[in-house]
Amino acid sequence: MSRIVGIDLGTTNSLVAYVDERTGLPVVIADRDGRRLLPSVVGFTPEGIVVGEAARWQLARRPADTVYSVKRLMGRGWDDVKDELRYFPFKVLSVEGVVKLAVGGREVTPPEVSAIVLRALKERAEAHFGEPVEKAVVTVPAYFNDSQRQATKDAGRIAGLDVVRIVNEPTAASLAYGLHRLGQGVIAVYDLGGGTFDISLLRVKDGIFEVLATNGDTHLGGDDFDRVLMLWLLEDIQAKHHAELDRDCVDLANDNEIMQELRLAAEAAKVRLSGEERTTLTLPLPGFTYRRVITRAEIERLLEPLVARTLGPCRKALTDAGLTPAEIDQVVLVGGSTRVPLVRRRVQELFGKPAHSQLNPDEVVALGAAVQAQILAGGITDMLLLDVTPLSLGIETLGGIVSVLIPRNTTIPTSAREMYTTSVDGQTVVDMHVVQGERELVKDNRSLGRFELRGIDPMPAGMPKIEVTFLIDANGILQVQAKEQRTGKAASIEVKPTYGLTDTDVERMVEDSFTYAEADVETRLLIETRNEADTVLTHVARALRQAGPLLGTAERQAIEAAVAALRAVRDGNDRDPIRERTTDLNHATEHLAEAMMDAALKGALGTKRADEIMTSTAETPPSHGDRQ
Amino acid sequence: MSDFFSVFGLERRLAIDAPALQRRFYELSRQWHPDFHGGAAADVQARALEESARVNAAYRALRDPLARVEYLIRLEEGRDTNEGAAIKPKAPPALLAEMFEIQEALEEARAGALDDATRATMSEQRAGLEARMAQAEAQITGPLSQAWDAAAPAGKPAALNALKDALATRAYLRTVIDDLVAVLEPEQVGGLGG
């Protein structure tokens, strides 16, 4: 069997991993600069498409053409997402019920955007192995429904990857722990990522990973943490600086670029507050600079309701599994948002025992996907994952009531059979409406699609006996088969997915993906370098405006010379000089950064000196170290 | 089609050794799970998918003693297709007066008024019903199950009817408790749709 890689297609970051044949252990594949995480950000530029770090650099400068957190839109209908769209700086449309993004002068679907991320990971793996990679295991949140899983599979196909298995993120994590012999007995995996939350309870015994129950919320994660902090800061800015804002006619909430800067600053502050008790947020705005100290207590008050929302699904999963918190042997934390101390505390309180994350919470899902890939490739034979379907599957019956065919938390693969007949003489078509969810009424559940049974021989009403089999495969994806019992003939079924793409759509996208070629490697690197240069130039220009008086003439002139030198090469097609001048400018502004930081803190904290308050949390504006 | 007991090589009996059942389930999963047949021919893959779905369904039906009784009733009555409860909830005659009282309190609470005194009463009623339900369950999975296993062929229908009656009572208690919970802890109900 050919090589299969494991991919974690995350809301914020994505990774690709494989199991090293020599050690038998999973490893994450880094890019040529040693970066393991690929930001799940895609930028559409006139020069072509950029992805990952390069795209992230342009988030604040080209907000309308830079797509992030697209996972939140995967397999979703317009009604599901319309409320949160105002927070996205890019344009989202509803085209015949399908969610599309209008970016870079074209319309793309969420699976096409995810496909660009997947293709970048595929190329990363191919560069590592020096050979084509065509198969992958891709992870999804355990609580993803059928449409969301299908959309993920479609994204793989558009990227030229055969997705041989969709595996749930928390269970993937448990495989990684299991391989390291770190998880045995009954374990709870609490997985809070950038956009989604899952809780899975498993029994790990004799190499079998049996999921007992799973629950979650596919719209809850670090993005929401950032958002509440951002909105709180926005109010604070508007309250304290309305005079300046009015004077300059600045409408903060409707300025995409400023809102992106604010979002990124809020995210950075959140990350710092996981390690520190307090931090200072500095945001240069038109005409003034906003500064504020944020304490751990303040952010926790904002996050508390969101963290509380994760506890309900935990209790429901415990009930479904018939377990009490005391019966859980181990609690494992997965996903970047579990670094937030409040999350750890609440989880610990609920389960009554410390929660741990011995394996890197950002990488463990990809490592587990690699383990599952190795199982499928036949390289591991002593481990087996028995997962469940997270949501009940049912069909619409008279009066819009759901008849449940497969209850939630049923081990997959699983199937249910149902007999159908006709209600009118000579009827040749029977219509079925399949839904997923836990509510009694069809309208309160998620519609998966309408299935039309065709080619029934004309007979008196009630005579045909059609046996329909609903099968949920090991990917958690529904397959429907039908057979007329009298003739034994398979009936043909036409699927009209409610939110997903039809086969024809996907075929077309596979073709389009070749015409919408990405910027080639050289162009991409050039764009990346220019983006970095632009970011540094923007920061330095602001810093000079604000902190200019703190500098001596000689220093000021040196910085201005470095700015001019960078500007002179910025538009050239050779990236080396751009990079060199960017580095020079960074060096020239080191003192400016320190001076600003000091001034900012004096302003914010009165008389104390910077080093009395914090040592390592300073965010020096002109530098460009990795954000988390 | 063979029944779920025979999937695990078991006779049609309600007494099942749980650890042995789990072991056998793991063995059959290793044998049939599609993960281990990814490289096989299409017909072998299809067979694996079908068999493993069947093993999973059988384990689900048998691992829990109550679900096992429900499955046995379906099987004995020759109903084989749909999952889900086949037993209609029925109020136990001995509890009718008390049930009437609870229904009345529920009506009132739904109309909007839930003061502390009513809440306390209802919580008490809930606790009482939960204790009764636990009792009913112990009766079903204990003596009544043993009675069915022990009955001679001629006695099986009567033993089965006793199980059905007890399940109907339990189902009734379950609905009333659910109604009470819906009023007492509305945040625990619904809102699960993905």
PDB file of C-alpha atoms in Angstrom, chain A residues 76 143 145 165 203 205-208 210 215 316 372 375-376 381-386 391 404-405 407-415 417-418 438-439 471 474, chain B residues 1 19 22-23 25-27 29-30 33-36 38-39 48-50 52-54 56-57 59-60 63 80-84 187-194:
ATOM      1  CA  ARG A  76     -22.655  25.007   6.780  1.00  0.00           C
ATOM      2  CA  TYR A 143     -19.105  16.684  16.767  1.00  0.00           C
ATOM      3  CA  ASN A 145     -22.159  16.378  11.289  1.00  0.00           C
ATOM      4  CA  ARG A 165     -10.349   8.184   6.398  1.00  0.00           C
ATOM      5  CA  ARG A 203     -12.096   2.982  27.149  1.00  0.00           C
ATOM      6  CA  LYS A 205      -7.888  -1.660  26.739  1.00  0.00           C
ATOM      7  CA  ASP A 206      -5.806  -4.309  24.967  1.00  0.00           C
ATOM      8  CA  GLY A 207      -5.052  -1.951  22.073  1.00  0.00           C
ATOM      9  CA  ILE A 208      -8.727  -1.236  21.456  1.00  0.00           C
ATOM     10  CA  GLU A 210     -13.477   2.219  22.240  1.00  0.00           C
ATOM     11  CA  ASN A 215     -20.393  15.528  22.561  1.00  0.00           C
ATOM     12  CA  LYS A 316     -24.080  14.981  28.642  1.00  0.00           C
ATOM     13  CA  GLN A 372      -4.435   6.048  12.150  1.00  0.00           C
ATOM     14  CA  ILE A 375      -3.029   1.430  10.905  1.00  0.00           C
ATOM     15  CA  LEU A 376      -4.813   1.771   7.563  1.00  0.00           C
ATOM     16  CA  THR A 381      -1.907  -4.126  13.626  1.00  0.00           C
ATOM     17  CA  ASP A 382      -2.311  -4.134  17.388  1.00  0.00           C
ATOM     18  CA  MET A 383      -4.286  -0.918  17.678  1.00  0.00           C
ATOM     19  CA  LEU A 384      -7.884  -0.384  16.620  1.00  0.00           C
ATOM     20  CA  LEU A 385     -10.122   2.613  17.024  1.00  0.00           C
ATOM     21  CA  LEU A 386     -13.842   2.024  17.495  1.00  0.00           C
ATOM     22  CA  LEU A 391     -25.504  12.753  16.382  1.00  0.00           C
ATOM     23  CA  VAL A 404     -34.615   7.993  14.846  1.00  0.00           C
ATOM     24  CA  LEU A 405     -32.889   5.196  12.953  1.00  0.00           C
ATOM     25  CA  PRO A 407     -29.068   6.904  17.940  1.00  0.00           C
ATOM     26  CA  ARG A 408     -26.106   9.121  18.811  1.00  0.00           C
ATOM     27  CA  ASN A 409     -23.030   7.407  20.253  1.00  0.00           C
ATOM     28  CA  THR A 410     -23.619   4.240  18.236  1.00  0.00           C
ATOM     29  CA  THR A 411     -20.333   2.559  17.352  1.00  0.00           C
ATOM     30  CA  ILE A 412     -19.529   2.942  13.649  1.00  0.00           C
ATOM     31  CA  PRO A 413     -19.759   1.471  11.093  1.00  0.00           C
ATOM     32  CA  THR A 414     -23.420   0.914  11.734  1.00  0.00           C
ATOM     33  CA  SER A 415     -26.538   0.457   9.671  1.00  0.00           C
ATOM     34  CA  ARG A 417     -32.931  -0.785   7.611  1.00  0.00           C
ATOM     35  CA  GLU A 418     -36.314   0.673   6.893  1.00  0.00           C
ATOM     36  CA  GLU A 438     -31.402  15.245  18.888  1.00  0.00           C
ATOM     37  CA  ARG A 439     -34.664  17.147  18.588  1.00  0.00           C
ATOM     38  CA  LEU A 471     -25.195   3.002   6.648  1.00  0.00           C
ATOM     39  CA  ALA A 474     -16.129   4.372   9.595  1.00  0.00           C
TER      40      ALA A 474
ATOM     41  CA  MET B   1     -31.094 -13.813   9.497  1.00  0.00           C
ATOM     42  CA  PRO B  19     -16.319  -9.185  30.448  1.00  0.00           C
ATOM     43  CA  GLN B  22     -16.580  -7.403  25.690  1.00  0.00           C
ATOM     44  CA  ARG B  23     -13.618  -9.678  24.887  1.00  0.00           C
ATOM     45  CA  PHE B  25     -16.665  -7.970  20.765  1.00  0.00           C
ATOM     46  CA  TYR B  26     -13.050  -6.809  20.602  1.00  0.00           C
ATOM     47  CA  GLU B  27     -12.015 -10.041  18.838  1.00  0.00           C
ATOM     48  CA  SER B  29     -13.937  -6.045  15.757  1.00  0.00           C
ATOM     49  CA  ARG B  30     -10.331  -6.959  15.044  1.00  0.00           C
ATOM     50  CA  HIS B  33     -13.302  -3.662  11.169  1.00  0.00           C
ATOM     51  CA  PRO B  34     -12.835  -1.901   7.781  1.00  0.00           C
ATOM     52  CA  ASP B  35      -9.520  -0.432   9.039  1.00  0.00           C
ATOM     53  CA  PHE B  36      -7.915  -3.834   8.607  1.00  0.00           C
ATOM     54  CA  GLY B  38      -8.479  -1.208   3.363  1.00  0.00           C
ATOM     55  CA  GLY B  39      -6.255  -2.903   0.811  1.00  0.00           C
ATOM     56  CA  ALA B  48     -16.141  -6.325   6.221  1.00  0.00           C
ATOM     57  CA  LEU B  49     -18.273  -3.197   6.375  1.00  0.00           C
ATOM     58  CA  GLU B  50     -21.473  -5.216   6.639  1.00  0.00           C
ATOM     59  CA  SER B  52     -18.599  -4.962  11.420  1.00  0.00           C
ATOM     60  CA  ALA B  53     -21.837  -2.939  11.326  1.00  0.00           C
ATOM     61  CA  ARG B  54     -23.620  -6.100  12.465  1.00  0.00           C
ATOM     62  CA  ASN B  56     -21.554  -3.223  16.472  1.00  0.00           C
ATOM     63  CA  ALA B  57     -25.343  -3.454  16.398  1.00  0.00           C
ATOM     64  CA  TYR B  59     -22.959  -5.425  20.935  1.00  0.00           C
ATOM     65  CA  ARG B  60     -25.127  -2.356  21.391  1.00  0.00           C
ATOM     66  CA  ARG B  63     -24.106  -5.063  26.420  1.00  0.00           C
ATOM     67  CA  ASP B  80     -36.422  -7.338  13.481  1.00  0.00           C
ATOM     68  CA  THR B  81     -36.030  -4.028  11.658  1.00  0.00           C
ATOM     69  CA  ASN B  82     -36.306  -0.777  13.533  1.00  0.00           C
ATOM     70  CA  GLU B  83     -34.305   0.033  16.616  1.00  0.00           C
ATOM     71  CA  GLY B  84     -35.877   2.039  19.415  1.00  0.00           C
ATOM     72  CA  GLU B 187     -30.997  24.242  30.381  1.00  0.00           C
ATOM     73  CA  GLN B 188     -30.311  20.496  30.408  1.00  0.00           C
ATOM     74  CA  VAL B 189     -32.821  19.812  27.668  1.00  0.00           C
ATOM     75  CA  GLY B 190     -32.607  20.357  23.943  1.00  0.00           C
ATOM     76  CA  GLY B 191     -30.228  22.572  22.037  1.00  0.00           C
ATOM     77  CA  LEU B 192     -28.196  19.602  20.876  1.00  0.00           C
ATOM     78  CA  GLY B 193     -28.591  20.139  17.172  1.00  0.00           C
ATOM     79  CA  GLY B 194     -25.190  20.586  15.513  1.00  0.00           C
TER      80      GLY B 194
END
